Coordinates of C-alpha atoms and ligand atoms in Angstrom, one line a residue:
Chain A
M1 CA 34.7 29.3 104.0
K2 CA 34.9 30.4 107.7
F3 CA 36.7 33.5 109.4
S4 CA 39.9 32.8 109.8
P5 CA 40.6 30.8 112.7
L6 CA 41.7 33.3 115.5
L7 CA 38.9 35.3 114.4
S8 CA 36.4 32.5 114.8
E9 CA 38.0 31.9 118.4
L10 CA 37.3 35.6 119.1
I11 CA 33.8 35.5 118.3
S12 CA 33.5 32.5 119.9
A13 CA 34.9 33.6 123.2
L14 CA 32.8 36.7 123.4
T15 CA 29.6 34.8 123.4
C16 CA 30.8 33.5 127.4
L17 CA 29.7 36.8 128.1
P18 CA 25.8 37.2 129.0
G19 CA 23.6 38.3 126.3
V20 CA 26.0 37.8 123.8
G21 CA 25.0 35.6 120.7
N22 CA 26.9 35.1 117.9
K23 CA 25.7 37.9 115.9
S24 CA 26.5 40.6 118.5
A25 CA 29.7 38.6 118.9
Q26 CA 30.7 38.9 115.5
R27 CA 29.8 42.7 115.6
M28 CA 31.9 42.9 119.0
A29 CA 34.8 41.5 117.4
F30 CA 35.0 43.9 114.2
H31 CA 34.3 46.6 116.3
L32 CA 37.5 46.2 118.6
L33 CA 39.5 45.2 115.3
E34 CA 38.7 48.4 113.5
R35 CA 38.5 50.8 116.1
N36 CA 39.5 50.1 119.2
R37 CA 42.4 47.5 119.8
Q38 CA 43.8 49.4 122.6
G39 CA 40.9 49.1 124.5
A40 CA 40.5 45.6 123.7
L41 CA 44.0 45.1 124.8
A42 CA 43.3 46.8 128.0
L43 CA 40.2 44.8 128.5
S44 CA 42.1 41.8 128.5
T45 CA 44.6 42.6 131.1
V46 CA 41.8 43.7 133.5
L47 CA 39.5 40.9 132.7
H48 CA 42.9 38.7 133.5
N49 CA 43.7 40.4 136.9
A50 CA 39.9 40.3 138.2
M51 CA 39.2 36.9 137.5
E52 CA 42.9 36.0 139.1
H53 CA 42.4 38.6 142.0
I54 CA 38.7 39.2 142.8
R55 CA 37.4 37.0 145.6
H56 CA 34.6 37.3 148.4
C57 CA 35.1 39.8 151.4
Q58 CA 36.1 37.0 154.3
R59 CA 33.1 39.0 156.5
C60 CA 30.2 39.8 154.3
R61 CA 31.0 37.8 150.8
T62 CA 30.6 40.7 148.5
F63 CA 33.2 41.0 145.6
T64 CA 36.9 42.6 146.4
E65 CA 40.5 42.1 145.7
D66 CA 41.4 42.3 149.3
P67 CA 40.7 40.1 152.3
L68 CA 38.1 42.5 153.8
C69 CA 36.1 44.9 151.7
E70 CA 36.0 48.7 152.5
I71 CA 33.1 48.6 154.4
C72 CA 33.8 45.6 156.4
R73 CA 37.3 47.4 157.1
H74 CA 35.6 50.7 158.5
P75 CA 35.6 50.5 162.4
E76 CA 32.4 52.5 163.0
R77 CA 30.7 50.6 160.8
A78 CA 31.6 47.3 162.6
D79 CA 30.8 48.9 166.0
S80 CA 27.3 49.8 164.8
G81 CA 25.6 46.6 165.5
L82 CA 23.4 46.8 162.3
L83 CA 23.8 44.1 159.9
C84 CA 21.6 44.2 156.6
I85 CA 21.4 41.1 154.5
V86 CA 21.2 41.5 150.7
E87 CA 21.1 39.4 147.6
S88 CA 24.2 40.6 145.4
P89 CA 26.7 43.3 145.8
Q90 CA 24.6 45.7 143.4
D91 CA 22.0 45.7 146.2
V92 CA 24.8 46.8 148.7
M93 CA 25.9 49.4 145.9
A94 CA 22.1 50.6 145.9
I95 CA 21.2 50.9 149.2
E96 CA 25.0 52.9 150.0
Q97 CA 24.2 55.3 147.5
T98 CA 21.3 56.6 149.6
L99 CA 23.6 57.3 152.4
T100 CA 21.2 56.1 154.8
F101 CA 22.7 53.0 156.3
K102 CA 25.6 53.0 158.3
G103 CA 25.8 49.1 159.4
T104 CA 27.4 46.3 157.8
Y105 CA 26.3 44.0 155.1
F106 CA 26.3 40.2 154.4
V107 CA 25.9 39.4 150.9
L108 CA 24.1 36.2 150.0
M109 CA 25.0 36.1 146.5
G110 CA 21.6 34.5 145.7
H111 CA 18.7 33.2 147.5
L112 CA 17.2 30.3 148.6
S113 CA 15.7 28.3 145.8
P114 CA 14.9 24.3 146.3
I115 CA 14.3 23.9 143.2
D116 CA 17.7 24.8 141.9
G117 CA 19.1 23.1 144.6
I118 CA 20.2 26.3 146.2
G119 CA 20.0 25.4 150.0
P120 CA 21.5 27.3 153.2
D121 CA 25.1 26.5 152.5
D122 CA 25.3 27.7 149.1
I123 CA 24.4 31.4 150.4
G124 CA 26.8 31.3 153.1
L125 CA 24.2 31.1 156.2
G126 CA 26.8 29.0 158.0
E127 CA 29.3 31.9 157.7
L128 CA 26.3 34.2 158.8
E129 CA 25.2 32.0 161.9
Q130 CA 29.2 32.6 162.7
R131 CA 28.8 36.4 162.5
L132 CA 25.4 36.0 165.0
R133 CA 27.5 34.0 167.5
E134 CA 30.5 36.2 167.3
E135 CA 29.7 39.6 166.9
A136 CA 27.9 42.1 168.6
I137 CA 25.0 42.4 166.6
S138 CA 21.7 44.2 167.5
E139 CA 19.4 44.0 164.6
V140 CA 19.4 42.2 161.4
I141 CA 17.8 44.3 158.3
L142 CA 16.5 42.0 155.6
A143 CA 16.4 43.4 152.3
T144 CA 16.1 40.4 149.9
N145 CA 14.2 41.3 147.3
P146 CA 10.5 41.1 147.3
T147 CA 10.1 38.2 145.3
V148 CA 8.8 34.5 146.4
E149 CA 12.2 33.2 146.9
G150 CA 13.7 36.5 148.4
E151 CA 10.8 36.4 150.8
A152 CA 11.4 32.7 151.6
T153 CA 15.1 33.7 152.3
A154 CA 14.2 36.6 154.4
H155 CA 11.7 34.4 156.6
Y156 CA 14.5 31.4 156.8
I157 CA 17.2 34.2 157.8
A158 CA 14.7 35.7 160.4
Q159 CA 14.4 32.2 162.5
L160 CA 18.1 32.0 162.5
C161 CA 18.1 35.4 164.3
S162 CA 15.5 34.1 166.7
R163 CA 17.4 31.5 167.5
H164 CA 20.1 33.6 168.6
N165 CA 17.8 36.1 170.5
I166 CA 18.7 38.9 167.7
E167 CA 16.1 41.3 166.5
A168 CA 15.2 40.7 162.8
S169 CA 13.1 43.5 160.5
R170 CA 12.0 43.3 157.1
I171 CA 12.2 46.5 154.6
A172 CA 9.3 47.9 153.8
H173 CA 7.5 47.1 150.7
G174 CA 4.8 49.6 149.8
V175 CA 3.8 52.4 147.2
P176 CA 7.2 53.9 145.9
V177 CA 7.6 57.5 146.5
G178 CA 6.1 59.4 143.9
G179 CA 4.1 56.4 142.4
E180 CA 0.5 56.9 141.1
L181 CA -1.6 54.1 142.9
E182 CA -3.6 53.5 140.0
Y183 CA 0.0 52.2 138.2
I184 CA 0.8 50.1 141.0
D185 CA 0.3 46.2 140.7
G186 CA -1.8 44.8 143.1
N187 CA 0.8 42.6 145.0
T188 CA 2.3 45.9 146.0
L189 CA -0.9 47.9 147.0
T190 CA -1.6 44.8 149.3
H191 CA 1.5 45.3 150.8
A192 CA 1.2 48.7 151.3
F193 CA -2.3 48.4 153.3
S194 CA -1.0 45.6 155.3
G195 CA 2.3 47.5 156.0
R196 CA 0.4 50.9 156.9
R197 CA 0.9 53.0 160.1
R198 CA -0.6 55.3 162.2
L199 CA 0.0 58.9 161.5
Chain B
M1 CA 31.4 53.9 148.7
K2 CA 32.3 52.3 145.1
F3 CA 32.8 48.7 143.9
S4 CA 36.5 47.3 144.9
P5 CA 39.0 49.3 142.3
L6 CA 39.7 46.2 140.2
L7 CA 36.1 45.3 139.9
S8 CA 35.1 49.2 139.1
E9 CA 38.2 48.8 136.5
L10 CA 36.5 45.8 135.2
I11 CA 33.2 47.3 134.8
S12 CA 34.7 50.3 132.9
A13 CA 37.0 48.3 130.8
L14 CA 33.9 46.4 129.4
T15 CA 32.3 49.5 128.3
C16 CA 34.6 49.3 125.4
L17 CA 32.7 46.5 123.8
P18 CA 29.8 48.6 121.2
G19 CA 26.4 48.8 122.6
V20 CA 27.6 48.0 126.4
G21 CA 26.9 50.7 129.1
N22 CA 27.7 50.8 132.6
K23 CA 25.0 48.6 133.4
S24 CA 25.5 45.7 131.1
A25 CA 28.9 46.0 132.0
Q26 CA 28.5 45.6 135.5
R27 CA 25.9 42.4 134.7
M28 CA 28.7 40.9 132.5
A29 CA 31.4 41.2 135.3
F30 CA 29.2 39.7 137.8
H31 CA 28.2 37.2 135.6
L32 CA 31.7 36.1 134.8
L33 CA 32.8 36.3 138.4
E34 CA 30.0 34.4 139.6
R35 CA 29.8 31.7 137.1
N36 CA 32.4 31.6 134.5
R37 CA 35.9 32.6 135.7
Q38 CA 37.3 30.0 133.0
G39 CA 35.4 31.6 130.0
A40 CA 36.3 34.8 131.3
L41 CA 40.1 33.6 131.3
A42 CA 39.8 32.3 128.0
L43 CA 38.4 35.7 126.4
S44 CA 41.3 37.5 128.2
T45 CA 43.9 35.0 126.1
V46 CA 42.1 35.2 122.8
L47 CA 41.5 39.0 122.9
H48 CA 45.1 39.6 123.5
N49 CA 46.2 37.2 120.4
A50 CA 43.4 38.5 118.3
M51 CA 44.2 42.2 118.6
E52 CA 48.0 41.5 118.4
H53 CA 47.8 39.2 115.3
I54 CA 44.9 39.9 113.3
R55 CA 46.0 42.2 110.5
H56 CA 44.6 43.0 107.0
C57 CA 44.8 40.0 104.1
Q58 CA 47.7 41.8 102.0
R59 CA 45.5 41.1 98.6
C60 CA 41.8 41.7 99.8
R61 CA 41.9 43.3 103.1
T62 CA 39.8 41.1 105.0
F63 CA 40.5 40.4 108.6
T64 CA 43.1 37.2 108.9
E65 CA 46.2 36.4 110.9
D66 CA 48.1 35.3 107.7
P67 CA 49.6 37.5 105.1
L68 CA 46.8 36.2 102.5
C69 CA 43.4 35.0 103.6
E70 CA 42.3 31.5 103.1
I71 CA 40.4 32.6 100.0
C72 CA 43.3 34.6 98.0
R73 CA 45.5 31.6 99.0
H74 CA 43.1 29.3 96.9
P75 CA 45.0 29.3 93.2
E76 CA 41.5 28.6 91.2
R77 CA 39.8 31.3 92.7
A78 CA 42.6 33.8 91.7
D79 CA 42.6 32.3 88.4
S80 CA 38.9 33.0 87.9
G81 CA 39.4 36.5 86.5
L82 CA 36.3 37.8 88.6
L83 CA 36.6 40.2 91.6
C84 CA 34.0 40.7 94.0
I85 CA 34.0 44.2 95.9
V86 CA 32.4 44.1 99.4
E87 CA 32.1 46.7 102.1
S88 CA 33.0 44.2 105.3
P89 CA 34.2 40.8 106.0
Q90 CA 30.7 40.2 106.9
D91 CA 29.7 40.7 103.7
V92 CA 32.4 38.0 102.2
M93 CA 30.6 35.8 104.7
A94 CA 27.3 36.2 103.5
I95 CA 28.2 35.9 100.3
E96 CA 30.5 32.6 100.7
Q97 CA 27.3 31.1 102.0
T98 CA 25.5 31.0 98.7
L99 CA 28.2 28.8 97.6
T100 CA 27.4 30.7 94.1
F101 CA 30.5 33.0 93.8
K102 CA 34.1 31.3 93.2
G103 CA 36.2 34.5 92.3
T104 CA 38.3 36.5 94.9
Y105 CA 37.2 39.5 96.8
F106 CA 38.3 42.8 97.6
V107 CA 36.8 44.1 101.1
L108 CA 36.9 48.1 101.5
M109 CA 36.2 47.8 105.1
G110 CA 33.7 50.6 104.7
H111 CA 32.4 53.1 102.2
L112 CA 32.9 56.6 100.5
S113 CA 31.4 59.0 102.8
P114 CA 32.7 62.3 102.4
I115 CA 30.9 63.8 105.4
D116 CA 32.7 61.4 107.4
G117 CA 36.1 62.3 105.8
I118 CA 36.1 58.9 104.5
G119 CA 37.7 59.1 101.0
P120 CA 39.2 56.6 98.4
D121 CA 42.6 56.2 100.3
D122 CA 40.4 55.1 103.3
I123 CA 38.5 52.6 101.6
G124 CA 42.2 50.9 100.0
L125 CA 41.2 52.0 96.3
G126 CA 44.9 52.4 95.6
E127 CA 45.4 48.9 96.4
L128 CA 42.4 48.1 94.7
E129 CA 43.8 49.9 91.4
Q130 CA 47.1 48.1 91.8
R131 CA 44.8 44.7 91.4
L132 CA 43.2 46.1 88.2
R133 CA 46.6 46.6 86.9
E134 CA 48.6 43.9 88.0
E135 CA 46.0 40.7 88.0
A136 CA 44.1 39.3 85.1
I137 CA 40.6 40.6 86.2
S138 CA 38.0 40.0 83.7
E139 CA 35.1 41.4 85.8
V140 CA 34.6 43.6 88.8
I141 CA 31.3 42.7 90.6
L142 CA 30.1 45.4 92.8
A143 CA 28.2 44.2 95.9
T144 CA 28.3 47.3 98.0
N145 CA 25.1 47.9 100.0
P146 CA 22.2 49.4 98.3
T147 CA 22.5 52.4 100.4
V148 CA 23.1 55.9 99.0
E149 CA 26.8 55.6 100.1
G150 CA 26.8 52.0 98.9
E151 CA 25.7 53.0 95.5
A152 CA 28.2 56.2 95.3
T153 CA 31.1 53.7 96.2
A154 CA 30.1 51.3 93.4
H155 CA 29.6 54.0 91.1
Y156 CA 33.2 55.5 91.8
I157 CA 34.8 51.9 91.6
A158 CA 32.7 51.4 88.2
Q159 CA 34.7 54.5 86.7
L160 CA 37.8 53.4 88.1
C161 CA 37.5 49.8 86.4
S162 CA 36.5 51.7 83.0
R163 CA 39.8 53.8 83.0
H164 CA 41.5 50.2 83.2
N165 CA 39.2 49.0 80.6
I166 CA 37.5 46.1 82.8
E167 CA 34.0 45.3 82.6
A168 CA 32.2 46.3 86.1
S169 CA 28.9 45.1 87.3
R170 CA 26.2 45.8 90.2
I171 CA 24.5 43.0 91.9
A172 CA 20.9 43.1 91.4
H173 CA 18.4 44.8 93.8
G174 CA 14.6 43.8 93.9
V175 CA 12.1 41.9 95.5
P176 CA 13.6 39.2 97.6
V177 CA 12.8 35.7 96.9
G178 CA 9.7 34.8 98.9
G179 CA 8.9 38.5 99.6
E180 CA 5.5 39.3 99.3
L181 CA 5.2 42.6 97.1
E182 CA 3.0 44.7 99.6
Y183 CA 5.1 44.6 102.2
I184 CA 8.5 45.6 100.2
D185 CA 9.5 49.6 100.3
G186 CA 9.0 51.5 97.5
N187 CA 12.6 52.3 96.7
T188 CA 13.1 48.1 96.2
L189 CA 10.1 47.8 94.3
T190 CA 11.2 50.7 91.8
H191 CA 14.8 48.8 91.5
A192 CA 12.6 45.7 91.0
F193 CA 11.1 47.6 88.1
S194 CA 13.8 49.3 86.3
G195 CA 15.9 46.4 86.6
R196 CA 13.2 43.7 85.3
R197 CA 14.3 41.3 82.8
R198 CA 12.8 39.6 79.3
L199 CA 11.4 35.9 80.1
Ligands
ZN1 ZN1 32.9 43.0 153.6
ZN2 ZN1 42.4 37.9 101.3

């Protein structure tokens, strides 16, 4: 004996969510059926609309239902001449929350990873080069993650920039503000030393 | 700056799932948009169908899209005279997997909990009494959880049964098969001693 066909289907469909196995999917299905059918119906509708309408911004590749995202539509940002390269839309969000950057972004939606077969075309570097050619960009700020792949990707894009005679910079890595030296990993400390600045 | 309106809506709708906060909801939304739009569309459809069509079995109260669930439709099970009371549909599933029980069920969808305002009507005891009156039931097996509320609920239903002159039994609690005594909690050991049987 199993759950009813429709209930089994629901449990199985819920496992398409990342980190949700059969047991959690069961718990979710029962929770929604018992306590939040309205919420589940609303989720069903939004899920459909989002999958049908959210595409990539034609300029920066972040997720948006409009041809251009809110940041790319902003005239002063486009005129700033600053272009920040990040790996994901969440990174855009993190940087925006600091209120320190007023330029535009290019979202790679990943990083170079030859082992996984992810090459320059998969992270939109053709579109990036087009922007380097067509826009008046004075500086490209490389804000990919401080991982092996993030560093390699930053390095690769820096070379692209130099071919277009555009200055490229890398965000600083070092001891986080408020961090205590004894708890910082060695790799970060090495970065902190090699990136030291004269006071 | 925030995520696009539709993306924000998706993230917020995903938090209706139990155990999913804003951060996990973001991760889920990006995962579906980047890697599994087909799965998300399928989930949207099933979610809608399930919420619209899954109701409670008219006889045992478990979740089903049919008027009667598969077990209640089974003629030999209805004729067995055995009725097992459980708290949830998952409990039915666990018992069914043992292949030891061939009667029917009554699913309380909870347990008595005066503190939370959950009384006899909320766990369907009116419908249960109707079954006790109308069906030829020889024994009610109380398989509620071995918690304070589960025990209180079992006790309450046992009194109902005695008023209808139907035998009620409680499933045995004790040391799990394969369990080592030194790792068993005291409460379980107490149950194991008081429930001992002559060999
Ligand atoms: Zn954009
Ligand atoms: Zn049933």
